[in-house]
XYZ file of C-alpha atoms in Angstrom:
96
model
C 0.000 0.000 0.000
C 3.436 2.043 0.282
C 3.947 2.231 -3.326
C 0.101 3.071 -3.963
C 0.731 6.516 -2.038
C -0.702 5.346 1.605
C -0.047 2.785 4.536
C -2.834 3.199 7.044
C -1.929 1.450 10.425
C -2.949 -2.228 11.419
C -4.010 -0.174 15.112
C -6.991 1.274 12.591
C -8.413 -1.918 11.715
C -7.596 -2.946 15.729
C -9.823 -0.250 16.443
C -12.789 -1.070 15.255
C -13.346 -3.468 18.213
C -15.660 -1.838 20.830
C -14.319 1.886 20.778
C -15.096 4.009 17.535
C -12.250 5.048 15.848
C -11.605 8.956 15.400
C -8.520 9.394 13.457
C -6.680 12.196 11.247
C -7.548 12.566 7.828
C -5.232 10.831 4.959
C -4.942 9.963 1.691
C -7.157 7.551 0.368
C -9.032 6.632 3.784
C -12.109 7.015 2.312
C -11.814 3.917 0.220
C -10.895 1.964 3.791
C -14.215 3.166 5.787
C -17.197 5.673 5.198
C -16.666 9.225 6.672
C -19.070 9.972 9.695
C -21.059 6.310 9.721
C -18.019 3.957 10.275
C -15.176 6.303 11.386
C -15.026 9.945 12.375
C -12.554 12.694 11.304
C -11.138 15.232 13.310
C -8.970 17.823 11.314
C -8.620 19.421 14.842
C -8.934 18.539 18.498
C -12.244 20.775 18.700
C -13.367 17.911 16.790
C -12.627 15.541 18.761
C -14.427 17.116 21.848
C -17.390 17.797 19.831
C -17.668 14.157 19.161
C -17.371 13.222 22.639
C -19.794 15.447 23.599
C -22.457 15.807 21.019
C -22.909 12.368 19.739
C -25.517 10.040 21.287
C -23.844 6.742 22.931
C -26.459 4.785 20.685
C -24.810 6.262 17.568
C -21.233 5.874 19.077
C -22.024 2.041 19.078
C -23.721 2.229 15.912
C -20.405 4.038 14.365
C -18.531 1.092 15.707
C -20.414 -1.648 14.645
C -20.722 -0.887 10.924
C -16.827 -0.154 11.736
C -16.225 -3.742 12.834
C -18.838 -5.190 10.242
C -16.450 -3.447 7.430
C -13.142 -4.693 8.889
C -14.691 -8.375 9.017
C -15.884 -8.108 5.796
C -13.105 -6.655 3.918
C -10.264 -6.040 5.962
C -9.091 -9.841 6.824
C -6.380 -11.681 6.413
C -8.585 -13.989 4.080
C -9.792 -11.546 2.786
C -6.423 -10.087 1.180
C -5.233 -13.447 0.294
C -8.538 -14.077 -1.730
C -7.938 -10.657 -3.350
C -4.213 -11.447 -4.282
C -5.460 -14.812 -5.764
C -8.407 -13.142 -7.749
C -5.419 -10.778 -8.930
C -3.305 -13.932 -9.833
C -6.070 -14.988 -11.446
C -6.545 -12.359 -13.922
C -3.073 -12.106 -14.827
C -2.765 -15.241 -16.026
C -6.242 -15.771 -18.077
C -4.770 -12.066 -19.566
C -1.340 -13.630 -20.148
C -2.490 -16.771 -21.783
């Protein structure tokens, strides 16, 4: 993911086991998890605070779930590896 521009963290992916993840904006997160309904920006620690403070506990679960649903779904180990062979795949009908 290095040479594609970005390397988010594994601790994202950890995170999305009970406790909502808030996390600083990069490049290309938005193809990992959806903006405000499975993890929340803050471009400043305001943000953060306002988060804390102004978001219902029911919706701070909610976040998390779909979070955790997401990582489970498409974030796995088995995941990548079926990916990578799907990839392998292709190349060689292409090549042959």
């Amino acid at each position: 993911m290095i040479r594609a521009g970005y390397s988010p963290s594994v601790r994202l992916f950890e995170a999305a086991c009970g406790t909502p993840i808030i996390s600083d904006r990069f490049f290309r997160l938005d193809t990992i998890f959806e903006f405000g309904t499975e993890i929340l920006i803050a471009d400043r620690s305001d943000d953060i605070l306002r988060y804390l403070q102004e978001i219902p506990e029911n919706e701070i679960i909610a976040i998390d779930d779909r979070a955790r649903t997401r990582v489970l779904s498409q974030h796995t180990a088995a995941y990548r590896a079926a990916q990578l062979e799907g990839y392998i795949l292709q190349m060689v009908t292409f090549l042959t």
